[in-house]
Tab-separated table of C-alpha atoms and ligand atoms in Angstrom:
chain	number	residue	atom	x	y	z
A	124	MET	CA	-1.337	20.670	52.315
A	125	PHE	CA	-4.391	22.090	50.807
A	126	ASP	CA	-3.477	25.292	49.863
A	127	LYS	CA	-7.116	27.437	50.026
A	128	THR	CA	-6.231	29.970	47.838
A	129	ILE	CA	-5.501	27.797	44.882
A	130	ARG	CA	-9.090	26.689	43.453
A	131	MET	CA	-8.425	25.012	39.859
A	132	ARG	CA	-12.304	24.624	39.759
A	133	ARG	CA	-12.722	28.612	39.473
A	134	LEU	CA	-12.203	28.929	36.100
A	135	ARG	CA	-13.895	25.597	35.427
A	136	SER	CA	-17.474	26.796	36.714
A	137	GLY	CA	-19.260	27.306	33.137
A	138	ASP	CA	-18.883	27.066	29.775
A	139	THR	CA	-18.232	30.725	29.059
A	140	VAL	CA	-15.033	30.894	31.435
A	141	ARG	CA	-13.595	27.459	30.103
A	142	ARG	CA	-13.887	28.574	26.843
A	143	MET	CA	-12.287	31.771	27.046
A	144	VAL	CA	-9.491	29.960	29.106
A	145	ARG	CA	-9.291	27.633	26.387
A	146	GLU	CA	-5.079	26.814	25.258
A	147	THR	CA	-5.568	24.793	21.987
A	148	ARG	CA	-7.688	26.564	19.462
A	149	VAL	CA	-8.865	24.495	15.912
A	150	SER	CA	-10.213	25.592	13.078
A	151	PRO	CA	-11.447	23.396	9.887
A	152	ASP	CA	-8.629	25.447	8.053
A	153	SER	CA	-6.262	22.748	9.832
A	154	LEU	CA	-8.373	19.577	8.695
A	155	VAL	CA	-7.161	17.616	5.233
A	156	TYR	CA	-9.832	14.970	4.067
A	157	PRO	CA	-7.886	11.703	2.693
A	158	VAL	CA	-10.369	10.783	-0.402
A	159	PHE	CA	-9.782	7.122	-3.005
A	160	ILE	CA	-10.083	7.648	-6.326
A	161	ALA	CA	-11.348	4.884	-8.575
A	162	GLU	CA	-10.408	3.950	-12.204
A	163	GLY	CA	-13.737	2.774	-13.740
A	164	GLU	CA	-17.349	4.501	-14.257
A	165	HIS	CA	-20.019	5.260	-11.563
A	166	ILE	CA	-18.630	3.789	-8.436
A	167	PHE	CA	-19.438	5.194	-5.585
A	168	ARG	CA	-18.953	2.734	-3.252
A	169	GLU	CA	-18.457	2.214	0.283
A	170	ILE	CA	-15.126	1.285	1.542
A	171	PRO	CA	-15.927	-1.988	3.848
A	172	SER	CA	-13.060	-0.973	5.989
A	173	LEU	CA	-13.701	2.044	6.494
A	174	PRO	CA	-16.997	3.260	6.816
A	175	ASN	CA	-18.637	5.837	5.561
A	176	GLN	CA	-15.721	6.398	3.149
A	177	PHE	CA	-16.232	6.153	-0.553
A	178	HIS	CA	-14.525	4.681	-3.577
A	179	TYR	CA	-15.176	7.595	-6.171
A	180	SER	CA	-14.656	7.285	-10.060
A	181	PRO	CA	-14.020	10.523	-11.547
A	182	ASP	CA	-17.510	10.801	-12.932
A	183	GLU	CA	-18.585	9.880	-9.861
A	184	LEU	CA	-16.674	12.614	-7.990
A	185	GLU	CA	-19.408	15.783	-7.722
A	186	ARG	CA	-20.937	13.977	-4.155
A	187	LEU	CA	-17.754	14.321	-3.165
A	188	THR	CA	-17.245	18.147	-3.719
A	189	GLU	CA	-20.926	18.459	-2.572
A	190	ARG	CA	-20.179	16.937	0.614
A	191	LEU	CA	-16.986	19.264	0.916
A	192	GLN	CA	-18.973	22.115	0.171
A	193	ASN	CA	-21.502	21.066	2.807
A	194	HIS	CA	-18.976	20.998	5.535
A	195	GLY	CA	-16.888	23.696	4.697
A	196	VAL	CA	-13.323	21.274	4.133
A	197	SER	CA	-11.674	22.965	1.369
A	198	ARG	CA	-8.261	20.422	1.210
A	199	VAL	CA	-8.148	16.327	0.084
A	200	LEU	CA	-5.480	14.182	-0.177
A	201	LEU	CA	-6.162	11.810	-3.058
A	202	PHE	CA	-4.741	8.436	-3.245
A	203	GLY	CA	-5.728	6.134	-6.772
A	204	LEU	CA	-6.333	3.163	-7.726
A	205	PRO	CA	-5.941	2.183	-11.326
A	206	ALA	CA	-7.359	-0.500	-13.341
A	207	GLN	CA	-4.424	-2.267	-14.818
A	208	LYS	CA	-0.895	-2.373	-12.389
A	209	ASP	CA	2.118	-3.339	-13.396
A	210	GLU	CA	5.810	-4.290	-12.154
A	211	CYS	CA	6.725	-0.653	-12.100
A	212	GLY	CA	3.425	0.775	-11.137
A	213	SER	CA	3.524	2.874	-14.286
A	214	SER	CA	0.321	3.713	-14.637
A	215	ALA	CA	1.215	6.052	-11.184
A	216	TRP	CA	3.134	8.466	-13.533
A	217	ASP	CA	-0.140	8.463	-16.909
A	218	GLU	CA	-0.973	12.312	-17.472
A	219	ASN	CA	-4.176	10.420	-17.874
A	220	GLY	CA	-3.733	8.127	-15.050
A	221	ILE	CA	-6.900	8.216	-12.572
A	222	VAL	CA	-5.158	11.130	-9.804
A	223	GLN	CA	-4.335	13.276	-13.170
A	224	GLN	CA	-8.107	12.563	-14.539
A	225	GLY	CA	-9.261	13.183	-10.592
A	226	ILE	CA	-7.469	16.337	-10.244
A	227	ARG	CA	-8.755	17.638	-13.492
A	228	ARG	CA	-12.327	16.227	-12.605
A	229	LEU	CA	-12.100	18.257	-9.087
A	230	ARG	CA	-10.793	21.309	-10.503
A	231	GLU	CA	-13.923	21.756	-12.490
A	232	LEU	CA	-16.224	20.975	-10.140
A	233	MET	CA	-14.765	23.329	-7.659
A	234	PRO	CA	-11.997	25.566	-8.496
A	235	GLU	CA	-11.265	26.988	-5.222
A	236	LEU	CA	-10.383	23.105	-3.851
A	237	TYR	CA	-6.608	22.818	-2.371
A	238	ILE	CA	-5.149	19.550	-3.466
A	239	ILE	CA	-2.952	17.322	-2.658
A	240	THR	CA	-1.447	14.069	-4.044
A	241	ASP	CA	0.116	11.176	-2.642
A	242	VAL	CA	3.185	10.213	-4.076
A	243	CYS	CA	3.590	6.727	-3.935
A	244	MET	CA	3.556	3.275	-6.147
A	245	CYS	CA	2.222	0.805	-3.679
A	246	GLU	CA	-0.770	1.575	-5.600
A	247	TYR	CA	-0.055	0.649	-8.597
A	248	THR	CA	2.303	-2.041	-8.238
A	249	SER	CA	1.494	-5.745	-9.153
A	250	HIS	CA	3.414	-6.768	-5.768
A	251	GLY	CA	2.321	-4.222	-3.889
A	252	HIS	CA	5.570	-2.715	-2.429
A	253	CYS	CA	6.351	1.260	-2.650
A	254	GLY	CA	8.984	1.010	-4.998
A	255	ILE	CA	11.010	-0.428	-8.059
A	256	LEU	CA	12.047	-4.159	-6.480
A	257	CYS	CA	15.758	-5.711	-7.348
A	258	GLY	CA	15.353	-9.053	-6.336
A	259	HIS	CA	12.771	-9.002	-3.059
A	260	GLU	CA	14.292	-5.173	-1.803
A	261	VAL	CA	12.989	-2.154	-2.959
A	262	ASP	CA	16.083	-0.103	-4.953
A	263	ASN	CA	15.664	2.860	-3.368
A	264	ASP	CA	17.803	5.090	-6.128
A	265	ARG	CA	15.649	3.635	-9.123
A	266	THR	CA	12.582	4.480	-7.306
A	267	LEU	CA	13.281	7.847	-6.549
A	268	GLU	CA	13.285	8.612	-10.323
A	269	CYS	CA	9.377	7.098	-11.057
A	270	LEU	CA	8.513	8.793	-7.428
A	271	SER	CA	9.995	12.504	-9.207
A	272	ASP	CA	7.823	11.509	-11.948
A	273	ILE	CA	4.599	11.041	-10.294
A	274	ALA	CA	5.030	13.988	-8.516
A	275	LEU	CA	5.276	16.011	-11.938
A	276	SER	CA	2.601	14.375	-13.541
A	277	HIS	CA	0.403	15.515	-10.288
A	278	ALA	CA	1.744	18.773	-10.638
A	279	ARG	CA	1.357	18.566	-14.437
A	280	ALA	CA	-2.364	17.521	-14.059
A	281	GLY	CA	-3.180	20.545	-11.275
A	282	ALA	CA	-1.850	19.062	-7.850
A	283	ASP	CA	-1.315	22.498	-5.445
A	284	MET	CA	0.547	19.997	-3.355
A	285	VAL	CA	2.375	16.349	-3.046
A	286	ALA	CA	2.927	14.384	-0.820
A	287	PRO	CA	5.682	11.885	-0.845
A	288	SER	CA	5.111	8.834	1.696
A	289	ASP	CA	7.088	6.140	0.201
A	290	MET	CA	10.198	6.238	2.676
A	291	MET	CA	12.990	6.027	0.161
A	292	ASP	CA	16.106	8.399	1.591
A	293	GLY	CA	15.997	11.193	-0.820
A	294	ARG	CA	12.633	11.428	-2.243
A	295	VAL	CA	12.460	14.789	-1.010
A	296	ALA	CA	15.657	16.131	-2.990
A	297	ALA	CA	14.584	13.898	-6.253
A	298	ILE	CA	10.723	15.243	-6.152
A	299	ARG	CA	12.124	19.048	-5.827
A	300	GLU	CA	14.581	19.395	-8.479
A	301	LYS	CA	12.152	17.768	-10.816
A	302	LEU	CA	9.548	20.159	-9.788
A	303	ASP	CA	12.125	22.688	-10.105
A	304	GLN	CA	13.604	21.825	-13.589
A	305	ASN	CA	10.006	21.762	-14.875
A	306	GLY	CA	8.604	25.276	-14.208
A	307	PHE	CA	6.940	23.988	-10.934
A	308	CYS	CA	9.308	25.696	-8.330
A	309	ASN	CA	6.229	27.350	-6.385
A	310	ILE	CA	4.652	23.757	-5.850
A	311	PRO	CA	5.122	22.838	-2.070
A	312	ILE	CA	6.094	18.787	-0.727
A	313	MET	CA	4.760	17.813	2.120
A	314	ALA	CA	6.787	15.098	3.659
A	315	TYR	CA	5.684	11.994	4.818
A	316	SER	CA	8.579	12.504	7.144
A	317	ALA	CA	8.185	9.702	10.417
A	318	LYS	CA	6.132	7.312	8.812
A	319	PHE	CA	6.407	4.022	11.084
A	320	ALA	CA	5.950	0.508	9.441
A	321	SER	CA	2.401	0.634	11.611
A	322	SER	CA	-0.355	-2.076	11.823
A	323	PHE	CA	-2.660	0.793	11.472
A	324	TYR	CA	-2.740	0.896	8.153
A	325	GLY	CA	-4.399	-2.050	7.709
A	326	PRO	CA	-7.392	-0.756	6.895
A	327	PHE	CA	-6.251	1.723	4.096
A	328	ARG	CA	-4.503	-1.144	2.663
A	329	GLU	CA	-7.984	-3.306	1.952
A	330	ALA	CA	-9.498	0.293	0.679
A	331	ALA	CA	-6.429	1.290	-1.777
A	332	GLY	CA	-5.712	-2.609	-2.539
A	333	SER	CA	-1.981	-1.927	-1.600
A	334	ALA	CA	-0.975	-4.419	1.070
A	335	PRO	CA	2.324	-5.950	-0.221
A	336	ALA	CA	2.507	-9.657	-2.017
A	337	PHE	CA	4.987	-10.511	-0.006
A	338	GLY	CA	7.263	-9.321	3.007
A	339	ASP	CA	6.301	-6.204	4.686
A	340	ARG	CA	7.643	-2.408	5.047
A	341	ARG	CA	9.954	-2.688	7.530
A	342	ALA	CA	12.929	-1.938	5.538
A	343	TYR	CA	11.842	1.124	4.409
A	344	GLN	CA	8.811	2.713	6.691
A	345	MET	CA	10.548	2.944	10.589
A	346	ASP	CA	10.718	1.295	13.032
A	347	TRP	CA	8.331	2.210	16.004
A	348	HIS	CA	10.789	2.050	18.693
A	349	ASN	CA	12.703	4.921	17.526
A	350	ALA	CA	12.108	8.562	18.360
A	351	ARG	CA	15.668	9.941	17.866
A	352	GLU	CA	15.683	8.140	14.380
A	353	ALA	CA	11.706	9.770	13.679
A	354	MET	CA	13.765	13.428	14.261
A	355	ARG	CA	16.568	12.525	11.789
A	356	GLU	CA	14.464	11.830	9.274
A	357	CYS	CA	12.433	14.875	9.640
A	358	ALA	CA	15.586	16.749	9.915
A	359	LEU	CA	17.081	15.044	6.831
A	360	ASP	CA	13.457	15.933	4.894
A	361	VAL	CA	13.788	19.632	5.859
A	362	GLN	CA	17.397	19.697	4.629
A	363	GLU	CA	16.030	18.497	1.220
A	364	GLY	CA	13.304	21.136	1.126
A	365	ALA	CA	10.554	19.800	2.368
A	366	ASP	CA	7.746	22.476	2.781
A	367	ILE	CA	5.687	20.258	5.062
A	368	ILE	CA	6.547	17.391	8.060
A	369	MET	CA	4.541	14.874	8.838
A	370	VAL	CA	4.502	12.062	11.606
A	371	LYS	CA	1.612	9.244	11.081
A	372	PRO	CA	0.529	7.487	12.442
A	373	ALA	CA	-1.351	10.366	14.954
A	374	LEU	CA	-2.488	8.517	17.842
A	375	ALA	CA	-0.007	6.423	18.704
A	376	TYR	CA	2.562	8.865	18.060
A	377	LEU	CA	1.528	12.278	20.202
A	378	ASP	CA	5.505	12.855	21.617
A	379	LEU	CA	7.032	12.496	18.300
A	380	ILE	CA	4.401	15.009	17.155
A	381	HIS	CA	5.544	17.236	20.111
A	382	GLU	CA	8.701	16.673	19.751
A	383	ALA	CA	9.161	17.745	16.083
A	384	GLN	CA	6.890	20.671	17.167
A	385	THR	CA	9.513	21.845	19.578
A	386	ARG	CA	12.514	21.094	17.125
A	387	PHE	CA	11.662	22.342	13.528
A	388	ASP	CA	10.019	25.527	12.503
A	389	LEU	CA	8.074	24.359	9.569
A	390	PRO	CA	4.428	23.283	9.807
A	391	LEU	CA	4.047	20.339	11.117
A	392	ALA	CA	1.286	17.227	9.844
A	393	ALA	CA	-0.325	14.330	11.802
A	394	TYR	CA	-1.967	11.836	10.070
A	395	ALA	CA	-5.044	10.146	11.766
A	396	VAL	CA	-4.787	6.992	9.806
A	397	SER	CA	-7.140	4.125	8.508
A	398	GLY	CA	-6.823	1.505	12.035
A	399	GLU	CA	-7.353	5.051	13.692
A	400	TYR	CA	-10.949	5.872	12.426
A	401	ALA	CA	-11.815	2.154	12.046
A	402	MET	CA	-11.144	1.324	15.826
A	403	VAL	CA	-13.335	4.371	16.622
A	404	LYS	CA	-16.081	3.505	14.054
A	405	ALA	CA	-16.192	-0.635	15.603
A	406	ALA	CA	-16.213	0.284	19.324
A	407	ALA	CA	-18.888	2.640	18.798
A	408	ALA	CA	-20.696	-0.081	16.683
A	409	ALA	CA	-20.300	-2.569	19.456
A	410	GLY	CA	-21.727	0.453	21.729
A	411	LEU	CA	-18.410	0.719	23.784
A	412	ILE	CA	-17.832	4.225	23.253
A	413	ASP	CA	-19.561	7.430	22.404
A	414	GLU	CA	-18.159	8.261	18.665
A	415	HIS	CA	-18.431	12.081	18.889
A	416	GLY	CA	-16.670	12.408	22.130
A	417	VAL	CA	-13.925	10.073	21.299
A	418	MET	CA	-13.463	11.527	18.081
A	419	CYS	CA	-12.979	15.247	19.232
A	420	GLU	CA	-11.231	14.593	21.862
A	421	SER	CA	-8.610	12.299	19.700
A	422	ALA	CA	-8.283	14.944	17.024
A	423	VAL	CA	-8.191	17.948	19.549
A	424	ALA	CA	-5.354	15.414	21.092
A	425	VAL	CA	-3.124	15.905	18.242
A	426	PHE	CA	-3.593	19.730	17.984
A	427	ARG	CA	-2.875	20.176	21.636
A	428	ALA	CA	0.879	17.474	21.379
A	429	GLY	CA	1.765	20.040	18.434
A	430	ALA	CA	0.412	19.322	15.182
A	431	ASP	CA	-0.322	22.519	12.395
A	432	ILE	CA	-2.552	20.165	10.228
A	433	LEU	CA	-4.466	16.866	10.965
A	434	ILE	CA	-5.506	14.833	8.056
A	435	THR	CA	-8.266	13.028	9.000
A	436	TYR	CA	-10.963	10.684	7.768
A	437	TYR	CA	-13.257	12.692	10.281
A	438	ALA	CA	-12.743	15.834	8.733
A	439	CYS	CA	-16.158	16.643	7.394
A	440	GLU	CA	-17.593	15.871	10.898
A	441	LEU	CA	-14.448	17.915	12.988
A	442	ALA	CA	-15.208	20.563	10.676
A	443	ASP	CA	-18.856	20.209	11.702
A	444	ALA	CA	-18.256	20.133	15.478
A	445	MET	CA	-15.648	22.874	15.097
A	446	ARG	CA	-17.666	25.288	13.801
A	447	ARG	CA	-21.031	23.961	16.039
A	448	GLY	CA	-18.497	25.716	18.745
A	449	GLU	CA	-18.358	21.664	20.434
A	450	ILE	CA	-14.592	22.397	20.174
A	451	GLY	CA	-11.845	24.376	19.944
B	568	LIG	C1	0.766	4.539	0.643
B	568	LIG	C2	0.287	5.062	1.877
B	568	LIG	C3	-0.473	4.401	3.327
B	568	LIG	C4	-0.885	5.251	3.772
B	568	LIG	C5	-0.671	6.644	3.145
B	568	LIG	N1	0.113	6.651	2.300
B	568	LIG	C6	-0.003	3.354	3.612
B	568	LIG	C7	1.340	2.257	3.423
B	568	LIG	O1	2.324	3.465	3.549
B	568	LIG	O2	0.797	1.072	3.498
B	568	LIG	C8	-2.103	4.764	4.814
B	568	LIG	C9	-3.099	5.405	5.704
B	568	LIG	C10	-4.119	5.392	6.235
B	568	LIG	O3	-3.771	3.756	6.780
B	568	LIG	O4	-4.797	5.625	6.304
B	568	LIG	N2	2.172	4.268	1.143
């Protein structure tokens, strides 16, 4: 039966009223832009698997800060591509490592930039796994020592926040303890809490040169059939002292973003990963979808599900869309 007193279309009649009743409000303040810094000089190279994303060597970072300033993006998440890799990923905690150099350069170029660093070993190990190997397995507890050394070296270089993405058990507690012992009790930890063993990371692994040389990451990253386990991972990270928790990837995991938002009182981040970005780019290049529209709709979906923070390769374009009032 159609009750003619109820007409949903009344509040959709024009842009002004639609904007008034909008439920999800978004802001460029919620965006974090992932950046790849490569060791070397004069490197400013488009990443083949991620159109319009670049590798920057430290001497070319001015190009990045110009881009950030043009679009009003003030938060980055740094990844490093070292010149050398070894069994134990030792360049990851070197005070002159690539991320450490990058942090110092970015500080000079753009003092107000908020610098978050990805803390992991897969870009630095010769075997591409996210920790120290014992045979063909990643040794959890030995890896914790390395991860906390990496986090400390990032803090010493001037990082504002560290973000462990390795999925070892106990890494948030280990990093918290190490930072606190060394006078960095005010550096927050954004934990990649519910991080899944996802095929959506494919383009990133090409971009970061971090594909595992054998096997896969299913012995430490989560099985994507599991939702309750994701909540346990979040709860453990909260207990261990995380300041922000994260669900990753984003679009295929909106249920978990929503669930985490209702269960936990911490700020919640979602990472729209490389595969999500590359799919939109490829479909748009094939003339199948409107890139801008899909970008906006997908980002709003993540916020609507409950994320407070969105890490995305589209941060610059989204910030523009928000300022122009196309979303939010
Ligand atoms: C490092 C790391 C990965 C991503 C973020 N940190 C790769 C992986 O776990 O294999 C993926 C990011 C993306 O796909 O955009 N462990």
